[in-house]
Amino acid sequence: ETGVTQSPTHLIKTRGQQVTLRCSSQSGHNTVSWYQQALGQGPQFIFQYYREEENGRGNFPPRFSGLQFPNYSSELNVNALELDDSALYLCASSLGLDEAFFGQGTRLTVV
Amino acid sequence: AQRVTQPEKLLSVFKGAPVELKCNYSYSGSPELFWYVQYSRQRLQLLLRHISRESIKGFTADLNKGETSFHLKKPFAQEEDSAMYYCALSMNSGYSTLTFGKGTMLLVSP
C-alpha cells in the first residue's frame, strides 16, 4: 500500500506566475483535501474533493482552484501568485470521512 | 466561525516530567477534536481523537465541553516525544476538513 505522495517537493516561482501542485492519494482513498501551511502557522484548509467533485472550500480566493481525476489523484492550481502564497502545501487523502493521511508537502516560494 | 487556540508556541520539559499541551476551541456545534503530531523530517500524522478515548504512546486527551478544552497530557515525557503538536477540530462527522491550531513545539531534554 503506497502512501500519499506530492510533487514537486520544492518550487520557486515569480510573483504573477501560475503554479500546479500534484498529489497522488493513498491506494483506495477517494477523498483529497488541500491545506496551506504558512511559516509558524498550523495548516489551513483550502478545499476538498470527493469523487472528482469539490466538496467544501475554505476561505481562499478563486485563484486557488483544483481538480480530482478518476484515479483520485488531485491537482492544486494557483493563478497570479502573490508573495503571501509562499507556504508549505499539504495534501491529505482519506476514504470518505475516515482518517486523513498527509503527504510530505510541497514547499512553494514566491519571489 | 470555528477556532482552535494553542497558547504555547514552545514547551520545554525534562525527561520523566509530566507534560500538558493546552488546546482550547470555539465552535457553536458539536465538534470532533484531534491531536496531530509531526516528528522531525516526518509528515503530519494523527496521534489521537477524542471519540476513540485511546491512549497513544502514553498520551491522553479529554474533551471538556464546559471549558471548551482538549488538553493533551502525558505523565512521564520521553525524549522521543519531542515534536510539533497540533490540535485540530472537525465540524463534520469525520476527519476530512480540519481546523488546526498554530501548534506547540515540545522539547524533551535528557
XYZ file of C-alpha atoms in Angstrom, chain B residues 21-89:
69
model
C -0.159 20.724 25.908
C -3.085 23.111 26.026
C -5.811 23.395 23.417
C -8.957 25.497 23.542
C -11.560 25.695 20.837
C -14.561 27.747 19.863
C -17.360 26.203 17.848
C -21.094 26.500 18.258
C -21.850 22.938 17.230
C -20.639 19.568 18.424
C -17.057 19.221 17.257
C -14.703 16.338 16.892
C -11.263 17.069 18.323
C -7.920 15.621 17.329
C -4.248 15.839 18.129
C -1.775 15.579 15.262
C 1.978 15.225 15.655
C 4.864 15.992 13.338
C 8.236 14.500 14.237
C 11.380 15.984 12.710
C 11.504 15.384 8.933
C 8.308 13.324 9.010
C 4.849 14.042 7.742
C 1.909 15.131 9.839
C 0.172 12.162 11.434
C -2.812 11.567 13.663
C -1.939 10.987 17.313
C -5.381 10.597 18.801
C -9.037 11.620 18.502
C -11.386 12.331 21.350
C -14.134 9.902 20.396
C -11.837 6.885 20.418
C -10.733 7.557 24.017
C -7.497 5.714 23.282
C -4.115 6.280 24.865
C -1.458 6.515 22.180
C 2.249 6.465 23.119
C 1.169 7.246 26.666
C -0.710 10.400 25.652
C -4.323 11.042 26.601
C -6.703 13.912 25.964
C -10.105 14.559 27.441
C -12.699 16.754 25.809
C -14.089 19.260 28.308
C -17.118 20.845 26.677
C -17.714 23.179 29.602
C -14.246 24.706 29.299
C -14.085 24.060 25.530
C -10.691 22.438 26.011
C -8.910 19.351 24.744
C -5.575 19.345 26.518
C -3.001 16.660 25.687
C -1.304 15.008 28.649
C 1.426 12.522 29.366
C 2.589 11.648 32.881
C 6.239 10.994 32.026
C 7.774 12.641 28.966
C 10.340 10.808 26.842
C 12.987 12.336 24.579
C 11.311 10.754 21.546
C 8.183 12.800 22.308
C 9.979 15.907 21.055
C 7.917 17.091 18.101
C 5.422 19.664 16.876
C 1.896 19.033 18.155
C -1.233 20.416 16.531
C -4.718 20.411 17.958
C -7.452 20.241 15.320
C -11.222 20.437 15.120
